[in-house]
Amino acid sequence: MSPDVSTQAPVEPATASAEPGPVKAVLDHLRGYLSKVRSGEVGALPAVAGIIALCVFFGLAEPVFLSVGNLANLFGQGAAVACIAMGLVFVLITNEIDLSAGFASGVAAAIMAVLLTEWGMPWPVGITAAIATGVLIGLTLGTLVVKVGIPSFVVTLAGFLAFQGLALIILDEGTNISIHNETVKAIAGENLERWQGWLLLAVTVGGYTALQVSRWRRRVRRGLSHEPLAVVTARIVALGGLLTATVFLLNLERSANPQLVSLTGVPIVVVLLGALFVLWSFVLRRTRFGRHLYAVGGNREAAIRAGVAVDRVRITAFVICSSMAAVGGIVAASRAASVDPNTGGSNVLLLSVGAAVIGGASLFGGKGSARAALLGGAVVAIINNGMGLMGLSAGVRFGVTGLVLLLAAGVDALSRGRGSFFGRH
Amino acid sequence: MLLELSRISKSFGPVEVLSEVYLAVDAGEVCALVGDNGAGKSTLVKCIAGIHDINSGTIAVDGAPREIHDPRDAAALGIEVVYQDLALCDNLDVVENLFLGREKLHGVVLDDDAMEQLAAETLDSLAVRTLRDLRQNVASLSGGQRQTVAIAKAVLWNSRLVILDEPTAALGVAQTRQVLELIRRLADQGLAVLFISHNLNDVFAVADRIAALYLGRMAGVVNAADATQSQVVELITSGRSGAVGLPDPNGVQS
Ligand SMILES: Nc1ncnc2c1ncn2[C@@H]1O[C@H](COP(=O)(O)OP(=O)(O)O)[C@@H](O)[C@H]1O
Ligand SMILES: [Mg+2]
């Protein structure tokens, strides 16, 4: 514990007054970023490094891994877990856990399947019912944890068992219900037209650019500290480049037999993931609820004293988590075109928790983002996909995923130790 | 008098922690509250802040008796507390901590720029030079910087009385001096300050008046200019010093 102020992280260059050269400004910015990383705020770095390393490794070991068809495949394989992980992030930020999210997604999917296939309801009814199921489950779990005071580990472990049973009952002791509704099947099964992909790209990059530039100009005008324009530009170009490359690749023909059936375009599930990512990032970073969520996870006592409606925030986290689990269940059902009692079962929950943590959410609370869920979901999906292509057994795949999770949790614990010099209360 | 406490008693179950405590703090002055560990200083603060309900006695603000049952009641009266354990969120940055629970909104969207600007102005008005990057997480700040954030958080709200519970206890020499200077500036700007400490050097450095608690009772209130450290030590350790002290608290009530 050093009381010496001079050891603090370098301060960002003082705004317009000193007006350093642009190169120096960029270097200062980089130095500030590096010192944040050194002090434990590693952010997305480990997950991004992991994704690159895994892609290089699997690309060398099994060249088909880098094919366009497999890229599209990866999105489909990872989507359900990424959805559930995005919800789990909310619960993890408040320093709780939800072990029931996997089977909650199964129950929601089962209810949708029964409504669509057995009762012949239209798809909006099925999807609304599935999400409403998620909301109800989240309300129940959250109330038991927050109002009754049972540890979330226990409540959601009970949920894990109970929802498994509930899915069995809904599915009549284990029948497999097929989904015939074309709209629901399209969610994880169909692709955008090529032009739709390009249009969406233009809208996304244009919107991002407008937001970034207007924010930068606002901060300059108000005389607040701001990033060098070069850094803002670099970020826009990087995101634009990445998305353009993705759309370009996904718009290539990826059918094994193009004469028979053509397969091109951005999978609809990618659009869904993107929309959910934007929505939850907005909620976490730009709304009062999001701010309070982090505060509750960072120091609940401080949040209480600041007048934050702590109970409501914590319950809402569970509601969002279970609702996103329901969305994950819909995606899984769409992809399989059926629901059975194992939907959302086996390793789904563990992979989802793993994804969130690998992406940078903390098991100690107070840290996490929608981006973490997506990046971590990508890591998990790549590991399973790549090792599957290499013909490794399920046993090996579980083992490796477990090791990666352990590694991520280790990084989390270590960065936590280095990041908080002055102890947490 | 901005704040006037009379005959405040507080028990936790059978244990009486505060007994008939009186105290007055006026705008523009630093009143120090001293006392041994367990004397009841923190408990008294929590009673004023609305965290504990008092069992008997009255709390008057501007001469009018007030009921304070909730931290929000205290805040509405312009009373802000900087607690011993600071109550900062390590995972939020300086601006986010300053505005926690009272965020500025633009529709449903947080107005982060306005909050940052207001934070910078407040810190400027307090002549704080030690916090330059307001977007840095509180976890990476030094003890003195954290204390500064906690104090700034208390004065951001047009508060009239700021209560500081042992603000210098965990600080080194240089940072203690900075925080004491900040406390003095608060009073010079017209705020009432109640400063809790058991470091008498710090107390004599900033306080106008010194109130000594002894086993939950007010042993005496003295002017810092008229008192010596050894008199105050006697009040703290035995509840009496010469003509001042228990069991005759009425003799020194101002
Ligand atoms: N919530 C509580 N419940 C029971 N006893 C308490 C509680 N808070 C404080 N006390 C007791 O009240 C006495 C005064 O504590 P405190 O006000 O923290 O003293 P100080 O801040 O002067 O060191 C101590 O004996 C402490 O054990
Ligand atoms: Mg105390």
XYZ file of C-alpha atoms and ligand atoms in Angstrom:
707
model
C 0.000 0.000 0.000
C 1.852 3.029 -1.194
C 0.695 6.453 -0.058
C 2.904 8.070 -2.668
C 0.700 9.915 -5.115
C 3.378 9.975 -7.800
C 3.029 6.223 -8.347
C -0.491 6.691 -9.657
C -1.446 5.866 -13.192
C -0.325 8.516 -15.664
C -2.981 11.088 -16.133
C -4.558 11.686 -19.497
C -3.203 14.761 -21.233
C -4.929 17.853 -19.964
C -7.459 18.664 -22.681
C -7.184 21.548 -25.070
C -5.109 23.850 -22.903
C -1.714 22.216 -23.381
C -2.477 20.884 -26.889
C 0.318 18.332 -27.236
C 1.354 17.040 -30.632
C -1.018 14.440 -32.027
C 1.621 11.712 -31.848
C 2.300 12.453 -28.224
C -1.428 12.456 -27.490
C -1.815 9.003 -29.006
C 1.231 7.722 -27.140
C -0.112 9.146 -23.880
C -3.398 7.439 -24.552
C -1.663 4.121 -25.145
C 0.404 4.538 -21.992
C -2.749 5.233 -19.998
C -4.337 2.111 -21.449
C -1.283 -0.031 -20.673
C -1.153 1.167 -17.101
C -4.819 0.278 -16.696
C -4.084 -3.204 -18.018
C -1.152 -3.518 -15.633
C -3.310 -2.504 -12.688
C -5.689 -5.352 -13.469
C -8.284 -3.810 -15.750
C -7.572 -6.244 -18.559
C -11.001 -5.909 -20.153
C -11.470 -7.829 -23.371
C -7.764 -8.479 -23.877
C -7.514 -12.126 -22.726
C -10.605 -13.195 -24.661
C -9.503 -11.467 -27.865
C -6.003 -12.916 -27.540
C -7.582 -16.313 -26.898
C -9.794 -16.082 -29.985
C -6.845 -15.161 -32.209
C -4.635 -17.905 -30.764
C -7.375 -20.523 -31.104
C -8.136 -19.503 -34.694
C -4.466 -19.746 -35.650
C -4.113 -23.098 -33.930
C -7.240 -24.718 -35.368
C -6.616 -23.103 -38.746
C -3.231 -24.814 -38.911
C -4.408 -28.111 -37.457
C -7.590 -28.367 -39.501
C -7.739 -25.964 -42.479
C -11.492 -26.522 -42.923
C -11.879 -24.651 -39.641
C -11.211 -21.416 -41.499
C -13.744 -22.117 -44.260
C -16.682 -19.774 -44.760
C -19.129 -22.579 -44.078
C -17.571 -23.237 -40.722
C -17.610 -19.536 -39.839
C -21.379 -19.456 -40.323
C -21.610 -22.714 -38.432
C -19.753 -21.249 -35.445
C -22.359 -18.530 -35.005
C -25.151 -21.067 -34.986
C -23.359 -23.340 -32.537
C -22.481 -20.559 -30.123
C -25.650 -18.449 -30.269
C -27.725 -20.110 -27.541
C -24.838 -20.176 -25.074
C -23.987 -16.544 -25.897
C -27.593 -15.485 -25.164
C -27.639 -17.277 -21.835
C -24.203 -15.883 -20.992
C -25.392 -12.341 -21.744
C -28.132 -12.770 -19.154
C -25.798 -14.413 -16.662
C -23.533 -11.379 -16.841
C -26.241 -9.348 -15.091
C -26.463 -11.800 -12.220
C -22.679 -12.158 -12.005
C -22.249 -8.366 -11.805
C -24.437 -8.306 -8.697
C -22.168 -10.974 -7.203
C -24.717 -13.788 -7.458
C -24.915 -16.924 -9.592
C -27.711 -18.576 -11.560
C -27.202 -22.307 -11.987
C -30.733 -22.781 -13.299
C -30.361 -20.701 -16.472
C -29.746 -23.769 -18.649
C -32.906 -25.609 -17.680
C -34.844 -22.342 -17.515
C -34.090 -22.062 -21.225
C -35.281 -25.650 -21.632
C -38.581 -24.957 -19.866
C -39.181 -21.834 -21.943
C -38.408 -23.733 -25.138
C -40.692 -26.605 -24.100
C -43.590 -24.236 -23.444
C -43.057 -22.612 -26.822
C -42.928 -25.998 -28.563
C -46.143 -27.191 -26.943
C -47.942 -23.968 -27.853
C -46.717 -23.969 -31.451
C -46.873 -27.616 -32.349
C -49.535 -29.164 -30.132
C -51.867 -26.214 -29.733
C -51.204 -24.739 -33.141
C -50.685 -21.224 -31.836
C -49.072 -18.539 -34.034
C -45.403 -17.824 -33.485
C -45.764 -14.490 -31.629
C -47.764 -16.303 -28.952
C -45.137 -19.028 -28.622
C -42.234 -16.620 -28.375
C -44.028 -14.263 -25.991
C -44.983 -17.186 -23.766
C -41.380 -18.422 -23.710
C -40.039 -15.027 -22.691
C -42.836 -14.513 -20.163
C -41.814 -17.854 -18.667
C -38.303 -16.506 -18.322
C -39.557 -13.342 -16.631
C -41.634 -15.370 -14.191
C -38.764 -17.708 -13.374
C -36.438 -14.750 -12.825
C -38.939 -13.007 -10.560
C -39.292 -16.152 -8.479
C -35.555 -16.778 -8.164
C -34.804 -13.118 -7.484
C -37.479 -12.817 -4.810
C -36.241 -15.947 -3.039
C -32.666 -14.679 -3.074
C -33.309 -11.031 -2.267
C -36.429 -10.953 -0.116
C -36.177 -14.326 1.623
C -32.400 -14.236 1.781
C -31.530 -17.735 0.567
C -28.105 -17.775 -1.117
C -28.450 -17.677 -4.896
C -26.287 -20.784 -5.181
C -28.914 -22.775 -3.283
C -31.995 -21.184 -4.849
C -30.756 -21.711 -8.373
C -29.459 -25.196 -7.632
C -32.999 -26.029 -6.546
C -34.168 -24.357 -9.754
C -31.708 -26.480 -11.718
C -33.414 -29.624 -10.425
C -36.977 -28.325 -10.471
C -36.852 -26.922 -14.004
C -35.369 -30.156 -15.265
C -38.420 -31.890 -13.813
C -40.746 -29.231 -15.154
C -39.417 -29.687 -18.686
C -39.990 -33.446 -18.381
C -43.569 -32.895 -17.252
C -44.334 -30.353 -19.974
C -42.888 -32.713 -22.568
C -44.918 -35.656 -21.251
C -42.084 -37.570 -19.638
C -39.708 -37.069 -22.451
C -41.237 -36.843 -25.886
C -39.415 -34.874 -28.495
C -41.607 -32.143 -29.979
C -40.721 -31.000 -33.483
C -41.103 -27.376 -34.435
C -42.717 -26.791 -37.797
C -43.257 -23.054 -37.593
C -41.151 -21.522 -40.361
C -40.615 -18.185 -38.591
C -39.231 -19.790 -35.450
C -37.082 -22.172 -37.464
C -35.716 -19.210 -39.440
C -34.191 -17.599 -36.325
C -31.251 -19.978 -36.273
C -31.745 -21.572 -39.661
C -32.053 -18.854 -42.292
C -29.817 -16.123 -43.645
C -30.293 -12.560 -44.772
C -30.216 -11.700 -48.462
C -26.810 -10.415 -49.519
C -28.042 -6.835 -49.918
C -29.697 -6.937 -46.522
C -26.346 -7.830 -45.011
C -24.649 -4.878 -46.695
C -27.443 -2.529 -45.710
C -27.256 -3.648 -42.107
C -23.488 -3.194 -42.189
C -23.862 0.361 -43.475
C -26.436 1.220 -40.843
C -24.363 -0.296 -38.051
C -21.055 1.295 -38.970
C -22.746 4.594 -39.796
C -24.550 4.620 -36.462
C -21.404 3.720 -34.562
C -19.449 6.446 -36.343
C -22.106 9.054 -35.646
C -22.221 8.125 -31.955
C -18.445 8.131 -31.541
C -17.894 11.396 -33.383
C -20.734 13.251 -31.699
C -19.520 12.091 -28.301
C -15.991 13.199 -29.108
C -17.145 16.622 -30.302
C -19.387 17.095 -27.285
C -16.524 16.399 -24.913
C -14.180 18.720 -26.787
C -16.790 21.471 -26.698
C -17.344 21.047 -22.976
C -13.614 21.048 -22.314
C -13.647 17.530 -20.873
C -10.792 15.078 -21.248
C -11.114 13.285 -24.553
C -9.319 10.689 -26.593
C -7.162 11.871 -29.496
C -9.177 11.939 -32.702
C -6.733 9.413 -34.163
C -7.748 6.865 -31.528
C -11.453 7.429 -32.188
C -10.839 7.047 -35.920
C -8.778 3.923 -35.407
C -11.567 2.348 -33.396
C -14.167 3.147 -36.048
C -11.938 1.817 -38.823
C -11.159 -1.350 -36.848
C -14.797 -2.112 -36.129
C -15.835 -1.196 -39.664
C -13.116 -3.392 -41.137
C -13.969 -6.350 -38.944
C -17.686 -6.154 -39.688
C -17.118 -5.594 -43.409
C -14.873 -8.649 -43.569
C -17.470 -10.688 -41.702
C -20.321 -9.661 -43.980
C -18.144 -10.202 -47.056
C -17.221 -13.721 -45.991
C -20.745 -14.650 -44.965
C -22.048 -13.374 -48.295
C -19.814 -15.832 -50.176
C -21.337 -19.069 -51.421
C -20.825 -21.719 -48.749
C -22.983 -24.548 -50.040
C -21.168 -27.783 -50.815
C -23.313 -28.094 -53.884
C -24.302 -24.598 -55.098
C -26.133 -25.895 -58.188
C -28.537 -27.780 -55.965
C -29.034 -25.321 -53.155
C -27.392 -21.946 -52.641
C -26.283 -20.985 -49.162
C -25.193 -17.382 -48.651
C -25.784 -14.389 -46.450
C -25.466 -13.301 -42.846
C -27.256 -15.777 -40.558
C -30.296 -14.183 -38.915
C -29.013 -15.358 -35.554
C -26.015 -13.042 -36.003
C -28.400 -10.109 -36.352
C -30.235 -11.259 -33.232
C -27.001 -11.509 -31.245
C -25.934 -8.084 -32.513
C -29.241 -6.495 -31.538
C -29.175 -8.062 -28.076
C -25.574 -6.945 -27.662
C -26.477 -3.327 -28.501
C -29.531 -3.421 -26.236
C -27.767 -4.811 -23.172
C -24.642 -2.732 -23.680
C -26.862 0.336 -23.719
C -28.660 -0.773 -20.566
C -25.423 -1.527 -18.736
C -23.450 1.518 -19.757
C -25.916 4.291 -20.412
C -28.836 3.834 -18.000
C -29.219 4.463 -14.303
C -30.196 0.824 -13.771
C -26.915 -0.298 -15.322
C -24.896 2.055 -13.151
C -26.709 0.836 -10.046
C -26.146 -2.771 -11.038
C -22.377 -2.253 -11.009
C -22.594 -0.319 -7.743
C -24.534 -3.125 -6.069
C -21.909 -5.618 -7.184
C -18.977 -3.387 -6.305
C -20.033 -2.356 -2.805
C -23.571 -3.147 -1.766
C -23.297 -1.141 1.447
C -22.212 1.938 -0.506
C -25.130 1.470 -2.880
C -27.585 1.235 0.013
C -26.211 4.395 1.602
C -26.389 6.193 -1.739
C -30.108 5.461 -1.859
C -29.954 2.868 -4.643
C -33.036 0.617 -4.701
C -30.781 -2.361 -4.122
C -33.463 -5.051 -3.827
C -35.160 -4.020 -7.037
C -31.868 -3.900 -8.908
C -30.907 -7.387 -7.717
C -34.282 -8.915 -8.580
C -34.229 -7.269 -12.006
C -30.842 -8.875 -12.662
C -32.402 -12.307 -12.141
C -35.355 -11.400 -14.359
C -33.045 -10.336 -17.197
C -30.947 -13.461 -16.725
C -33.856 -15.881 -16.946
C -35.444 -13.945 -19.813
C -32.225 -14.131 -21.792
C -32.097 -17.831 -20.937
C -35.546 -18.085 -22.527
C -34.210 -16.338 -25.630
C -31.354 -18.843 -25.639
C -33.933 -21.630 -25.408
C -35.823 -20.240 -28.406
C -32.583 -20.103 -30.399
C -31.669 -23.659 -29.408
C -35.140 -24.904 -30.326
C -34.963 -23.086 -33.633
C -31.580 -24.569 -34.456
C -32.599 -28.127 -33.592
C -36.117 -27.598 -34.995
C -37.270 -29.522 -31.956
C -37.345 -29.500 -28.175
C -36.638 -32.432 -25.896
C -36.077 -32.726 -22.133
C -32.360 -32.237 -22.630
C -32.748 -28.840 -24.325
C -30.704 -26.452 -22.193
C -29.379 -29.419 -20.257
C -26.039 -31.223 -20.091
C -23.237 -28.699 -20.354
C -25.194 -25.644 -21.542
C -25.221 -23.846 -18.190
C -21.578 -24.527 -17.471
C -20.525 -23.379 -20.921
C -22.565 -20.204 -20.448
C -21.023 -19.373 -17.085
C -17.660 -20.217 -18.611
C -18.323 -17.920 -21.557
C -19.201 -14.979 -19.312
C -16.132 -15.442 -17.143
C -13.768 -16.109 -20.045
C -15.015 -12.893 -21.623
C -14.184 -10.885 -18.519
C -17.160 -10.999 -16.154
C -15.993 -11.478 -12.584
C -17.128 -14.221 -10.230
C -16.437 -11.715 -7.448
C -19.083 -9.333 -8.738
C -18.967 -5.794 -10.023
C -17.523 -6.597 -13.420
C -18.927 -7.828 -16.712
C -20.414 -6.677 -19.995
C -22.487 -7.859 -22.915
C -19.250 -7.877 -24.889
C -17.773 -10.311 -22.373
C -20.596 -12.756 -23.038
C -20.127 -12.558 -26.808
C -16.334 -12.861 -26.740
C -16.420 -15.654 -24.172
C -19.176 -17.365 -26.109
C -16.954 -17.193 -29.170
C -14.050 -18.789 -27.310
C -16.249 -21.619 -26.053
C -17.801 -22.170 -29.481
C -14.416 -22.157 -31.218
C -12.945 -24.682 -28.802
C -15.834 -27.088 -29.264
C -16.062 -26.596 -33.008
C -12.303 -26.834 -33.596
C -11.786 -29.866 -31.437
C -14.799 -31.499 -33.020
C -13.258 -30.951 -36.443
C -10.014 -32.462 -35.173
C -12.026 -35.520 -34.225
C -11.241 -35.275 -30.521
C -13.650 -36.996 -28.173
C -16.272 -35.193 -26.104
C -14.228 -36.082 -23.048
C -11.211 -34.168 -24.262
C -13.385 -31.222 -25.277
C -14.945 -30.984 -21.807
C -11.531 -31.211 -20.234
C -10.081 -28.419 -22.355
C -13.119 -26.162 -21.860
C -12.800 -26.720 -18.129
C -9.132 -25.801 -18.213
C -9.869 -22.616 -20.171
C -12.547 -21.660 -17.645
C -10.097 -22.273 -14.817
C -7.540 -20.121 -16.610
C -10.060 -17.308 -17.029
C -11.145 -17.516 -13.388
C -7.468 -17.414 -12.423
C -6.911 -14.266 -14.471
C -10.018 -12.822 -12.824
C -8.796 -13.616 -9.314
C -5.287 -12.320 -9.973
C -6.415 -9.093 -11.609
C -8.784 -8.615 -8.695
C -5.891 -8.928 -6.273
C -3.771 -6.425 -8.191
C -6.582 -4.099 -9.077
C -7.725 -3.265 -5.574
C -4.775 -2.151 -3.506
C -6.869 -0.822 -0.699
C -8.945 -3.840 0.111
C -12.621 -4.307 -0.430
C -15.025 -3.893 2.433
C -27.224 26.950 15.438
C -27.365 24.809 12.350
C -27.432 21.525 14.239
C -28.363 21.178 17.870
C -28.605 17.849 19.666
C -30.070 17.601 23.107
C -30.386 14.651 25.466
C -29.822 12.053 22.752
C -29.944 8.490 24.060
C -29.451 5.333 22.062
C -29.435 1.695 23.163
C -28.721 -1.493 21.310
C -30.857 -3.950 23.225
C -29.880 -3.646 26.884
C -26.659 -1.760 26.123
C -26.940 2.009 26.347
C -24.365 3.336 23.891
C -25.337 7.024 24.053
C -26.781 8.684 27.103
C -28.223 12.210 27.166
C -25.711 13.513 24.652
C -25.833 17.197 23.699
C -23.888 18.947 20.965
C -24.198 22.020 18.744
C -22.493 22.810 15.452
C -22.791 26.115 13.630
C -22.205 27.095 10.021
C -18.638 28.083 9.207
C -17.031 26.170 12.055
C -15.250 22.868 12.450
C -16.418 21.072 15.544
C -14.292 18.086 16.486
C -15.845 15.080 18.187
C -13.240 13.102 20.098
C -13.385 10.083 22.355
C -11.803 6.701 22.956
C -12.594 3.640 20.852
C -16.132 2.576 21.636
C -17.104 5.920 23.180
C -20.022 6.115 20.749
C -18.772 8.592 18.148
C -19.791 6.544 15.119
C -23.113 5.685 16.701
C -23.860 9.371 17.280
C -23.069 10.082 13.626
C -25.377 7.319 12.480
C -28.165 8.736 14.623
C -27.770 12.140 12.984
C -27.586 10.513 9.556
C -30.785 8.554 10.019
C -29.166 5.124 9.974
C -30.114 4.522 13.608
C -33.293 5.843 15.213
C -32.657 7.531 18.546
C -34.465 6.276 21.651
C -34.962 9.732 23.122
C -33.785 13.313 22.766
C -34.159 15.854 19.991
C -32.267 16.767 16.869
C -32.890 20.374 15.826
C -31.839 21.893 12.519
C -31.958 25.716 12.309
C -33.686 25.671 15.676
C -36.571 23.442 14.570
C -36.827 19.873 15.908
C -36.573 17.307 13.108
C -37.316 13.631 12.743
C -34.549 11.803 10.892
C -35.372 8.172 10.201
C -33.660 7.607 6.903
C -30.453 8.799 5.194
C -32.721 10.589 2.749
C -34.271 12.627 5.578
C -30.797 13.735 6.578
C -29.854 14.539 2.985
C -33.012 16.606 2.591
C -31.879 18.683 5.574
C -28.469 19.220 3.975
C -26.666 16.735 6.196
C -24.072 14.529 4.476
C -21.817 11.959 6.096
C -18.425 10.645 5.044
C -18.224 7.281 6.751
C -15.199 5.643 8.258
C -15.326 2.926 5.615
C -15.824 5.538 2.854
C -18.613 3.691 1.042
C -17.066 3.994 -2.397
C -17.500 1.464 -5.186
C -14.044 0.330 -6.301
C -15.359 -0.757 -9.671
C -16.790 2.672 -10.536
C -14.798 5.724 -11.539
C -14.566 9.003 -9.656
C -17.503 10.700 -11.388
C -19.696 7.619 -11.115
C -19.011 7.423 -7.398
C -19.663 11.114 -6.839
C -23.106 10.879 -8.428
C -24.100 7.404 -7.276
C -27.788 7.346 -6.412
C -28.312 10.867 -7.791
C -27.293 10.485 -11.409
C -28.085 13.203 -13.880
C -30.245 11.970 -16.715
C -31.064 13.058 -20.211
C -34.353 11.252 -20.728
C -33.492 7.698 -19.736
C -29.857 8.094 -20.709
C -27.173 8.970 -18.180
C -25.766 12.423 -18.812
C -22.161 11.449 -18.076
C -20.655 14.584 -19.556
C -22.749 16.908 -17.417
C -21.863 14.866 -14.345
C -18.173 14.973 -15.194
C -18.293 18.711 -15.703
C -20.100 19.297 -12.426
C -17.644 17.011 -10.648
C -14.715 18.946 -12.082
C -16.265 22.238 -10.967
C -16.889 20.983 -7.448
C -13.348 19.668 -7.122
C -12.072 22.978 -8.477
C -14.084 24.946 -5.942
C -12.531 22.812 -3.209
C -9.104 23.528 -4.711
C -8.512 19.803 -5.111
C -5.419 19.269 -7.222
C -4.784 15.618 -6.422
C -7.451 14.139 -8.685
C -6.758 14.806 -12.302
C -8.246 11.829 -14.134
C -11.899 11.749 -13.133
C -12.493 8.694 -15.301
C -10.149 6.477 -13.356
C -11.562 3.685 -11.212
C -11.568 4.409 -7.517
C -9.746 1.109 -6.921
C -6.592 2.634 -8.382
C -6.599 5.711 -6.116
C -4.451 6.271 -3.052
C -6.016 6.512 0.396
C -5.907 10.300 0.384
C -7.461 10.493 -3.052
C -10.242 8.138 -1.971
C -10.901 10.307 1.056
C -11.033 13.346 -1.194
C -13.597 11.639 -3.428
C -15.696 10.715 -0.411
C -15.616 14.297 0.885
C -16.388 15.773 -2.520
C -19.318 13.362 -2.751
C -20.670 14.833 0.465
C -20.383 18.477 -0.581
C -21.683 18.032 -4.115
C -25.284 18.416 -2.992
C -25.488 21.889 -1.544
C -25.019 20.266 1.793
C -24.844 22.472 4.870
C -23.422 20.082 7.426
C -20.706 17.604 6.548
C -19.870 14.924 9.080
C -16.545 13.134 8.689
C -15.930 9.924 10.638
C -12.183 9.438 11.177
C -11.212 10.755 7.738
C -7.480 10.731 8.459
C -7.197 7.433 10.315
C -5.681 5.498 7.416
C -3.586 8.248 5.863
C 0.091 9.128 5.802
C 1.454 12.510 6.853
C 1.241 14.366 3.540
C -2.195 13.067 2.677
C -3.489 13.828 6.162
C -2.394 17.429 5.696
C -4.199 17.634 2.357
C -7.407 16.268 3.831
C -7.208 18.594 6.851
C -6.746 21.570 4.542
C -9.790 20.429 2.606
C -11.811 20.193 5.832
C -10.773 23.714 6.809
C -11.809 24.995 3.374
C -15.262 23.474 3.776
C -15.828 25.495 6.937
C -14.327 28.621 5.392
C -16.874 28.270 2.597
C -19.628 28.447 5.194
C -20.402 24.773 5.784
C -20.749 23.329 9.237
C -18.273 20.510 9.768
C -18.380 17.797 12.408
C -14.999 16.117 12.399
C -14.516 12.864 14.264
C -11.041 11.775 15.180
C -8.964 10.483 17.986
C -5.793 12.050 16.700
C -5.445 15.209 18.758
C -2.820 16.724 16.465
C -5.334 16.631 13.626
C -8.068 17.948 15.882
C -6.087 20.938 17.057
C -4.952 21.612 13.488
C -8.468 22.309 12.179
C -11.076 22.449 14.920
C -12.713 25.566 16.344
C -14.379 23.647 19.135
C -13.781 20.214 20.591
C -16.449 17.955 22.062
C -15.319 14.935 24.049
C -17.426 11.795 24.415
C -16.689 9.539 27.346
C -18.463 6.168 27.571
C -21.465 7.443 25.663
C -21.800 10.708 27.578
C -20.677 14.189 26.614
C -17.765 14.936 28.906
C -17.430 18.519 27.741
C -17.141 20.957 24.877
C -14.164 23.334 24.824
C -12.844 26.023 22.493
C -9.761 24.765 20.712
C -8.034 28.110 21.264
C -8.490 27.921 25.038
C -7.722 24.250 25.576
C -4.500 22.265 25.730
C -3.973 18.773 24.405
C -3.545 17.367 27.889
C -6.911 18.776 28.996
C -8.592 17.076 26.079
C -6.728 13.838 26.797
C -8.093 13.952 30.344
C -11.617 14.465 29.048
C -11.229 11.507 26.711
C -9.700 9.138 29.237
C -11.479 10.058 32.473
C -14.420 12.211 31.435
C -13.119 15.132 33.552
C -10.524 17.845 33.363
C -10.399 20.442 36.110
C -13.703 22.277 36.273
C -14.878 20.762 32.980
C -16.444 17.352 32.636
C -18.756 14.723 34.014
C -20.765 14.317 36.134
C -21.780 17.919 35.671
C -22.350 18.327 31.951
C -24.664 21.300 32.385
C -21.812 23.453 33.627
C -20.224 23.747 30.192
C -23.202 23.674 27.894
C -22.997 26.643 25.617
N -25.172 -1.994 15.701
C -24.690 -2.167 16.955
N -25.212 -3.118 17.757
C -24.741 -3.279 19.021
N -23.749 -2.556 19.552
C -23.200 -1.593 18.808
C -23.626 -1.353 17.476
N -22.897 -0.353 16.953
C -22.049 0.028 17.930
N -22.226 -0.726 19.029
C -21.479 -0.572 20.297
O -21.583 0.766 20.670
C -20.377 1.204 21.253
C -19.909 2.468 20.566
O -19.471 2.139 19.247
P -19.004 3.232 18.220
O -20.073 4.249 18.121
O -18.608 2.532 16.980
O -17.730 3.836 18.933
P -16.593 4.785 18.356
O -16.948 5.160 16.972
O -16.576 5.938 19.292
O -15.321 4.018 18.444
C -19.391 0.067 21.145
O -19.325 -0.574 22.405
C -20.006 -0.838 20.123
O -19.700 -2.169 20.411
Mg -15.972 4.791 15.100
